[in-house]
Amino acid sequence: NDGHLAVAVLHAAKATAAPVLVIHGGPGGRAVAERHHWLTPRSPILAHHDMILIDQRGSGWSEPSLDCPEVDHLTSSLHDAYRACRARLVAEGIDLSRYRVADIVADLIAFRRSVGIDTWSLYAISFGTLVALELLRTDGLAIASTVLDSPLPPRVAAYDELPIGAGSAIDMALARCTEANFCPADLAGRLDNLLLHLDEAPVTVTTRSGSTRPIDNVAFVHLLLDALAHPDGPSALPQAVSVATDGRMAEAVAALEGLSTSGRTVGDTLSEGAQLSSECADVLPYDKVDDPVATRPLLQAIAGLEAEIRHLCLIWDVPAGPQLSESDSSPESDVLVLSGHLDPVTPTAWARRVAADLDGAILVESESWSHAPSLADPCAAELVA
């Protein structure tokens, strides 16, 4: 009643099984504009299943869009850009509290019923797994099978737990390089020293676009985490850290910024408003602000990301969403859970927690996988198919 969903259906060569709903990540990602991922080359899933791609409310080509061009094309500070975006969306009559997991799930159930689908399978990635878990709990009889790639559990203190999980992924990527004798010894220690220096004295670098960008410890570690989530991140990250610790920060920043998770996509891949409307309502309320901060520079910098998202959520000002429950321990369908030890976004500990809560779930981990391995690793993609 308050918007339109963008939908694409990719048809199987010969559909002999239930269609597959692809639940994209983010929050605020997109699926319809990414349909080429399943067509070139053609996904083996399409041999027997139609694939349904839906842009979640506020995201992608769904309307109204909660995208923030003010953030993409900064003319003021980042925080002022978010304030301007919020003011514009509210002036357009958009209720920012209607873009939570519960609302996304209600949309998907309404879609399934409206087009006459009795049974479908779920293929969820990253944040999309939180949506899938709620669908398993509330609409489980309609689900034939489920894939949870890099899962986010409900009611997890995500930002509180992120320093340990993400720090471990960075350390593992650096150690793999050192063990192979491609990198200087004690690269992790050199990174800690660099972050300590950046905390005390941030530097300003000129980016490839010609603009200047201040880099402190939190900004640099944010670049590291974004890069490590990219399929090429585990191999490229150590070199970037080595270059940065040698004093060539601009070169390191350029290399890290070049590792974009957008792949072959064009245009804006993230709806910032949809991201905050869900993250501030569905994820951040489970974090605690009074937890002790780690003493190691790497973990301190990662913990600084929580302070930034809290500031943005104060600006966005949406109420906490309804409490999401753990999924039924006996799902009606088979469940496959995928997780990579190099994943800096959704740590393997979360995948183990999700699998343990779902009786009979199959958990597959790999030391060589990073975030969303089924989108980049042939073995993971084969397991999904």
PDB file of C-alpha atoms in Angstrom, residues 17-230:
ATOM      1  CA  ALA A  17      11.434 -27.608  -9.154  1.00  0.00           C
ATOM      2  CA  ALA A  18      10.334 -24.727  -6.970  1.00  0.00           C
ATOM      3  CA  PRO A  19      11.460 -21.231  -7.972  1.00  0.00           C
ATOM      4  CA  VAL A  20      14.339 -19.649  -6.062  1.00  0.00           C
ATOM      5  CA  LEU A  21      13.953 -16.274  -4.375  1.00  0.00           C
ATOM      6  CA  VAL A  22      17.270 -14.385  -4.259  1.00  0.00           C
ATOM      7  CA  ILE A  23      17.360 -12.188  -1.133  1.00  0.00           C
ATOM      8  CA  HIS A  24      20.010  -9.531  -1.574  1.00  0.00           C
ATOM      9  CA  GLY A  25      22.245  -8.074   1.104  1.00  0.00           C
ATOM     10  CA  GLY A  26      22.877  -4.606   2.384  1.00  0.00           C
ATOM     11  CA  PRO A  27      20.643  -3.517   3.919  1.00  0.00           C
ATOM     12  CA  GLY A  28      20.007  -1.272   0.964  1.00  0.00           C
ATOM     13  CA  GLY A  29      21.562  -3.466  -1.738  1.00  0.00           C
ATOM     14  CA  ARG A  30      19.847  -4.456  -4.965  1.00  0.00           C
ATOM     15  CA  ALA A  31      19.040  -7.541  -7.031  1.00  0.00           C
ATOM     16  CA  VAL A  32      17.275  -6.594 -10.267  1.00  0.00           C
ATOM     17  CA  ALA A  33      20.141  -4.508 -11.658  1.00  0.00           C
ATOM     18  CA  GLU A  34      22.514  -7.368 -10.797  1.00  0.00           C
ATOM     19  CA  ARG A  35      20.634  -9.958 -12.894  1.00  0.00           C
ATOM     20  CA  HIS A  36      23.605 -10.266 -15.289  1.00  0.00           C
ATOM     21  CA  HIS A  37      25.432 -12.115 -12.498  1.00  0.00           C
ATOM     22  CA  TRP A  38      23.134 -15.103 -13.036  1.00  0.00           C
ATOM     23  CA  LEU A  39      23.026 -14.840 -16.840  1.00  0.00           C
ATOM     24  CA  THR A  40      26.636 -14.309 -17.925  1.00  0.00           C
ATOM     25  CA  PRO A  41      27.651 -17.022 -17.404  1.00  0.00           C
ATOM     26  CA  ARG A  42      24.298 -18.685 -16.931  1.00  0.00           C
ATOM     27  CA  SER A  43      23.848 -19.998 -13.418  1.00  0.00           C
ATOM     28  CA  PRO A  44      23.405 -23.779 -13.076  1.00  0.00           C
ATOM     29  CA  ILE A  45      20.472 -22.971 -10.783  1.00  0.00           C
ATOM     30  CA  LEU A  46      18.591 -21.939 -13.942  1.00  0.00           C
ATOM     31  CA  ALA A  47      18.737 -25.484 -15.279  1.00  0.00           C
ATOM     32  CA  HIS A  48      15.733 -26.472 -13.163  1.00  0.00           C
ATOM     33  CA  HIS A  49      14.613 -23.411 -11.185  1.00  0.00           C
ATOM     34  CA  ASP A  50      13.220 -20.037 -12.131  1.00  0.00           C
ATOM     35  CA  MET A  51      15.034 -17.315 -10.167  1.00  0.00           C
ATOM     36  CA  ILE A  52      13.085 -14.425  -8.685  1.00  0.00           C
ATOM     37  CA  LEU A  53      14.977 -11.199  -8.013  1.00  0.00           C
ATOM     38  CA  ILE A  54      13.279  -8.572  -5.856  1.00  0.00           C
ATOM     39  CA  ASP A  55      14.658  -5.204  -4.798  1.00  0.00           C
ATOM     40  CA  GLN A  56      13.661  -4.809  -1.152  1.00  0.00           C
ATOM     41  CA  ARG A  57      11.560  -1.772  -0.247  1.00  0.00           C
ATOM     42  CA  GLY A  58      13.532   1.454  -0.467  1.00  0.00           C
ATOM     43  CA  SER A  59      16.343  -0.268  -2.387  1.00  0.00           C
ATOM     44  CA  GLY A  60      17.387  -0.687  -6.009  1.00  0.00           C
ATOM     45  CA  TRP A  61      14.607   0.140  -8.449  1.00  0.00           C
ATOM     46  CA  SER A  62      11.787  -0.251  -5.933  1.00  0.00           C
ATOM     47  CA  GLU A  63       9.770   2.877  -5.174  1.00  0.00           C
ATOM     48  CA  PRO A  64       9.959   5.096  -3.270  1.00  0.00           C
ATOM     49  CA  SER A  65      13.735   4.962  -3.266  1.00  0.00           C
ATOM     50  CA  LEU A  66      15.580   5.803  -0.069  1.00  0.00           C
ATOM     51  CA  ASP A  67      18.802   6.400  -1.964  1.00  0.00           C
ATOM     52  CA  CYS A  68      20.775   9.448  -0.834  1.00  0.00           C
ATOM     53  CA  PRO A  69      22.476  11.239  -3.752  1.00  0.00           C
ATOM     54  CA  GLU A  70      23.433  13.856  -1.175  1.00  0.00           C
ATOM     55  CA  VAL A  71      25.838  11.265   0.285  1.00  0.00           C
ATOM     56  CA  ASP A  72      27.091  10.018  -3.073  1.00  0.00           C
ATOM     57  CA  HIS A  73      27.968  13.537  -4.242  1.00  0.00           C
ATOM     58  CA  LEU A  74      29.125  15.367  -1.146  1.00  0.00           C
ATOM     59  CA  THR A  75      28.926  19.148  -1.133  1.00  0.00           C
ATOM     60  CA  SER A  76      29.161  19.407   2.651  1.00  0.00           C
ATOM     61  CA  SER A  77      30.158  17.153   5.550  1.00  0.00           C
ATOM     62  CA  LEU A  78      29.002  13.523   5.521  1.00  0.00           C
ATOM     63  CA  HIS A  79      26.744  14.061   8.512  1.00  0.00           C
ATOM     64  CA  ASP A  80      25.171  17.133   6.933  1.00  0.00           C
ATOM     65  CA  ALA A  81      24.562  15.108   3.766  1.00  0.00           C
ATOM     66  CA  TYR A  82      22.657  12.467   5.745  1.00  0.00           C
ATOM     67  CA  ARG A  83      20.637  15.211   7.472  1.00  0.00           C
ATOM     68  CA  ALA A  84      19.755  16.697   4.090  1.00  0.00           C
ATOM     69  CA  CYS A  85      18.738  13.299   2.700  1.00  0.00           C
ATOM     70  CA  ARG A  86      16.562  12.552   5.701  1.00  0.00           C
ATOM     71  CA  ALA A  87      14.868  15.963   5.523  1.00  0.00           C
ATOM     72  CA  ARG A  88      14.120  15.480   1.809  1.00  0.00           C
ATOM     73  CA  LEU A  89      12.648  11.993   2.275  1.00  0.00           C
ATOM     74  CA  VAL A  90      10.470  13.074   5.201  1.00  0.00           C
ATOM     75  CA  ALA A  91       9.267  16.109   3.211  1.00  0.00           C
ATOM     76  CA  GLU A  92       8.233  13.667   0.467  1.00  0.00           C
ATOM     77  CA  GLY A  93       5.973  11.936   3.001  1.00  0.00           C
ATOM     78  CA  ILE A  94       8.092   8.805   3.452  1.00  0.00           C
ATOM     79  CA  ASP A  95       7.814   7.013   6.789  1.00  0.00           C
ATOM     80  CA  LEU A  96      11.397   5.967   7.506  1.00  0.00           C
ATOM     81  CA  SER A  97      10.238   3.455  10.149  1.00  0.00           C
ATOM     82  CA  ARG A  98       8.627   1.227   7.487  1.00  0.00           C
ATOM     83  CA  TYR A  99      11.836  -0.228   6.059  1.00  0.00           C
ATOM     84  CA  ARG A 100      12.736  -2.850   8.651  1.00  0.00           C
ATOM     85  CA  VAL A 101      13.217  -6.603   8.340  1.00  0.00           C
ATOM     86  CA  ALA A 102       9.618  -7.195   9.455  1.00  0.00           C
ATOM     87  CA  ASP A 103       8.363  -4.947   6.635  1.00  0.00           C
ATOM     88  CA  ILE A 104      10.607  -6.615   4.043  1.00  0.00           C
ATOM     89  CA  VAL A 105       9.381 -10.046   5.147  1.00  0.00           C
ATOM     90  CA  ALA A 106       5.739  -8.933   4.936  1.00  0.00           C
ATOM     91  CA  ASP A 107       6.374  -7.679   1.391  1.00  0.00           C
ATOM     92  CA  LEU A 108       7.885 -11.012   0.300  1.00  0.00           C
ATOM     93  CA  ILE A 109       5.055 -13.055   1.777  1.00  0.00           C
ATOM     94  CA  ALA A 110       2.493 -10.767   0.118  1.00  0.00           C
ATOM     95  CA  PHE A 111       4.336 -11.119  -3.195  1.00  0.00           C
ATOM     96  CA  ARG A 112       4.435 -14.922  -2.948  1.00  0.00           C
ATOM     97  CA  ARG A 113       0.725 -15.114  -2.288  1.00  0.00           C
ATOM     98  CA  SER A 114      -0.257 -12.523  -4.885  1.00  0.00           C
ATOM     99  CA  VAL A 115       1.459 -14.355  -7.749  1.00  0.00           C
ATOM    100  CA  GLY A 116       0.258 -17.784  -6.618  1.00  0.00           C
ATOM    101  CA  ILE A 117       3.523 -19.372  -5.507  1.00  0.00           C
ATOM    102  CA  ASP A 118       2.794 -22.160  -3.021  1.00  0.00           C
ATOM    103  CA  THR A 119       6.434 -23.171  -2.464  1.00  0.00           C
ATOM    104  CA  TRP A 120       9.759 -21.542  -3.198  1.00  0.00           C
ATOM    105  CA  SER A 121      13.381 -21.858  -2.121  1.00  0.00           C
ATOM    106  CA  LEU A 122      15.437 -19.097  -0.519  1.00  0.00           C
ATOM    107  CA  TYR A 123      18.941 -18.057  -1.523  1.00  0.00           C
ATOM    108  CA  ALA A 124      19.999 -15.336   0.909  1.00  0.00           C
ATOM    109  CA  ILE A 125      23.273 -13.457   1.113  1.00  0.00           C
ATOM    110  CA  SER A 126      24.707 -11.458   4.046  1.00  0.00           C
ATOM    111  CA  PHE A 127      22.007  -9.145   5.486  1.00  0.00           C
ATOM    112  CA  GLY A 128      19.506 -11.044   3.341  1.00  0.00           C
ATOM    113  CA  THR A 129      19.993 -14.046   5.626  1.00  0.00           C
ATOM    114  CA  LEU A 130      18.364 -12.094   8.472  1.00  0.00           C
ATOM    115  CA  VAL A 131      15.328 -11.712   6.204  1.00  0.00           C
ATOM    116  CA  ALA A 132      15.462 -15.409   5.260  1.00  0.00           C
ATOM    117  CA  LEU A 133      15.626 -16.525   8.890  1.00  0.00           C
ATOM    118  CA  GLU A 134      12.521 -14.491   9.663  1.00  0.00           C
ATOM    119  CA  LEU A 135      10.794 -16.011   6.620  1.00  0.00           C
ATOM    120  CA  LEU A 136      11.713 -19.487   7.891  1.00  0.00           C
ATOM    121  CA  ARG A 137      10.112 -18.614  11.213  1.00  0.00           C
ATOM    122  CA  THR A 138       6.943 -16.974   9.898  1.00  0.00           C
ATOM    123  CA  ASP A 139       6.332 -18.632   6.502  1.00  0.00           C
ATOM    124  CA  GLY A 140       8.293 -21.877   6.800  1.00  0.00           C
ATOM    125  CA  LEU A 141       5.662 -24.152   5.261  1.00  0.00           C
ATOM    126  CA  ALA A 142       6.124 -22.350   1.939  1.00  0.00           C
ATOM    127  CA  ILE A 143       9.910 -22.859   1.822  1.00  0.00           C
ATOM    128  CA  ALA A 144      11.351 -25.912   0.040  1.00  0.00           C
ATOM    129  CA  SER A 145      15.032 -25.313   0.816  1.00  0.00           C
ATOM    130  CA  THR A 146      17.287 -22.518   2.012  1.00  0.00           C
ATOM    131  CA  VAL A 147      20.830 -21.270   1.442  1.00  0.00           C
ATOM    132  CA  LEU A 148      22.287 -18.849   3.987  1.00  0.00           C
ATOM    133  CA  ASP A 149      25.534 -17.412   2.620  1.00  0.00           C
ATOM    134  CA  SER A 150      27.505 -15.427   5.256  1.00  0.00           C
ATOM    135  CA  PRO A 151      24.629 -15.290   7.766  1.00  0.00           C
ATOM    136  CA  LEU A 152      23.707 -12.577  10.245  1.00  0.00           C
ATOM    137  CA  PRO A 153      21.833 -14.050  13.229  1.00  0.00           C
ATOM    138  CA  PRO A 154      18.855 -12.264  14.785  1.00  0.00           C
ATOM    139  CA  ARG A 155      19.440 -10.406  18.041  1.00  0.00           C
ATOM    140  CA  VAL A 156      23.226 -10.446  17.663  1.00  0.00           C
ATOM    141  CA  ALA A 157      25.282  -7.591  19.123  1.00  0.00           C
ATOM    142  CA  ALA A 158      26.868  -7.192  15.707  1.00  0.00           C
ATOM    143  CA  TYR A 159      29.008  -4.121  16.321  1.00  0.00           C
ATOM    144  CA  ASP A 160      30.090  -5.299  19.776  1.00  0.00           C
ATOM    145  CA  GLU A 161      31.285  -8.602  18.309  1.00  0.00           C
ATOM    146  CA  LEU A 162      32.730  -7.135  15.109  1.00  0.00           C
ATOM    147  CA  PRO A 163      36.210  -6.218  16.469  1.00  0.00           C
ATOM    148  CA  ILE A 164      37.057  -9.817  17.394  1.00  0.00           C
ATOM    149  CA  GLY A 165      35.598 -11.364  14.224  1.00  0.00           C
ATOM    150  CA  ALA A 166      36.859  -8.768  11.746  1.00  0.00           C
ATOM    151  CA  GLY A 167      40.218  -8.454  13.489  1.00  0.00           C
ATOM    152  CA  SER A 168      40.700 -12.198  13.240  1.00  0.00           C
ATOM    153  CA  ALA A 169      39.943 -12.112   9.496  1.00  0.00           C
ATOM    154  CA  ILE A 170      42.493  -9.326   8.912  1.00  0.00           C
ATOM    155  CA  ASP A 171      45.119 -11.130  10.994  1.00  0.00           C
ATOM    156  CA  MET A 172      44.525 -14.359   9.077  1.00  0.00           C
ATOM    157  CA  ALA A 173      44.895 -12.623   5.703  1.00  0.00           C
ATOM    158  CA  LEU A 174      48.167 -10.990   6.820  1.00  0.00           C
ATOM    159  CA  ALA A 175      49.486 -14.248   8.317  1.00  0.00           C
ATOM    160  CA  ARG A 176      48.784 -16.205   5.113  1.00  0.00           C
ATOM    161  CA  CYS A 177      50.886 -13.725   3.182  1.00  0.00           C
ATOM    162  CA  THR A 178      53.729 -13.784   5.716  1.00  0.00           C
ATOM    163  CA  GLU A 179      53.763 -17.590   5.810  1.00  0.00           C
ATOM    164  CA  ALA A 180      54.098 -17.643   2.033  1.00  0.00           C
ATOM    165  CA  ASN A 181      57.140 -15.313   2.327  1.00  0.00           C
ATOM    166  CA  PHE A 182      55.497 -12.698   0.127  1.00  0.00           C
ATOM    167  CA  CYS A 183      55.211 -10.098   2.887  1.00  0.00           C
ATOM    168  CA  PRO A 184      57.413  -8.541   5.571  1.00  0.00           C
ATOM    169  CA  ALA A 185      57.549 -10.252   8.949  1.00  0.00           C
ATOM    170  CA  ASP A 186      55.175  -9.066  11.693  1.00  0.00           C
ATOM    171  CA  LEU A 187      52.880  -7.257   9.264  1.00  0.00           C
ATOM    172  CA  ALA A 188      50.109  -7.324  11.892  1.00  0.00           C
ATOM    173  CA  GLY A 189      52.383  -5.518  14.354  1.00  0.00           C
ATOM    174  CA  ARG A 190      53.309  -2.947  11.724  1.00  0.00           C
ATOM    175  CA  LEU A 191      49.613  -2.373  11.060  1.00  0.00           C
ATOM    176  CA  ASP A 192      48.959  -1.792  14.763  1.00  0.00           C
ATOM    177  CA  ASN A 193      51.750   0.788  14.869  1.00  0.00           C
ATOM    178  CA  LEU A 194      50.345   2.533  11.802  1.00  0.00           C
ATOM    179  CA  LEU A 195      46.845   2.678  13.282  1.00  0.00           C
ATOM    180  CA  LEU A 196      48.231   4.085  16.520  1.00  0.00           C
ATOM    181  CA  HIS A 197      49.967   6.825  14.532  1.00  0.00           C
ATOM    182  CA  LEU A 198      46.864   7.575  12.442  1.00  0.00           C
ATOM    183  CA  ASP A 199      44.809   7.891  15.619  1.00  0.00           C
ATOM    184  CA  GLU A 200      47.197  10.529  16.917  1.00  0.00           C
ATOM    185  CA  ALA A 201      47.906  12.266  13.608  1.00  0.00           C
ATOM    186  CA  PRO A 202      45.497  11.591  10.702  1.00  0.00           C
ATOM    187  CA  VAL A 203      46.818  12.200   7.195  1.00  0.00           C
ATOM    188  CA  THR A 204      45.097  13.684   4.160  1.00  0.00           C
ATOM    189  CA  VAL A 205      45.509  11.961   0.802  1.00  0.00           C
ATOM    190  CA  THR A 206      44.449  12.812  -2.730  1.00  0.00           C
ATOM    191  CA  THR A 207      42.228  10.115  -4.221  1.00  0.00           C
ATOM    192  CA  ARG A 208      42.034   8.932  -7.818  1.00  0.00           C
ATOM    193  CA  SER A 209      39.116  11.289  -8.421  1.00  0.00           C
ATOM    194  CA  GLY A 210      41.321  14.234  -7.475  1.00  0.00           C
ATOM    195  CA  SER A 211      39.505  14.987  -4.232  1.00  0.00           C
ATOM    196  CA  THR A 212      41.192  14.996  -0.851  1.00  0.00           C
ATOM    197  CA  ARG A 213      40.292  12.599   1.916  1.00  0.00           C
ATOM    198  CA  PRO A 214      41.359  12.556   5.579  1.00  0.00           C
ATOM    199  CA  ILE A 215      42.481   9.142   6.805  1.00  0.00           C
ATOM    200  CA  ASP A 216      42.531   8.338  10.507  1.00  0.00           C
ATOM    201  CA  ASN A 217      42.721   4.908  12.132  1.00  0.00           C
ATOM    202  CA  VAL A 218      38.977   4.234  11.799  1.00  0.00           C
ATOM    203  CA  ALA A 219      38.824   5.367   8.163  1.00  0.00           C
ATOM    204  CA  PHE A 220      41.810   3.192   7.226  1.00  0.00           C
ATOM    205  CA  VAL A 221      40.489   0.083   8.928  1.00  0.00           C
ATOM    206  CA  HIS A 222      37.114   0.678   7.238  1.00  0.00           C
ATOM    207  CA  LEU A 223      38.946   0.562   3.896  1.00  0.00           C
ATOM    208  CA  LEU A 224      40.637  -2.671   4.964  1.00  0.00           C
ATOM    209  CA  LEU A 225      37.354  -4.335   5.880  1.00  0.00           C
ATOM    210  CA  ASP A 226      35.619  -3.252   2.660  1.00  0.00           C
ATOM    211  CA  ALA A 227      38.560  -4.521   0.624  1.00  0.00           C
ATOM    212  CA  LEU A 228      38.798  -7.855   2.441  1.00  0.00           C
ATOM    213  CA  ALA A 229      35.120  -8.508   1.669  1.00  0.00           C
ATOM    214  CA  HIS A 230      35.975  -8.333  -2.047  1.00  0.00           C
TER     215      HIS A 230
END
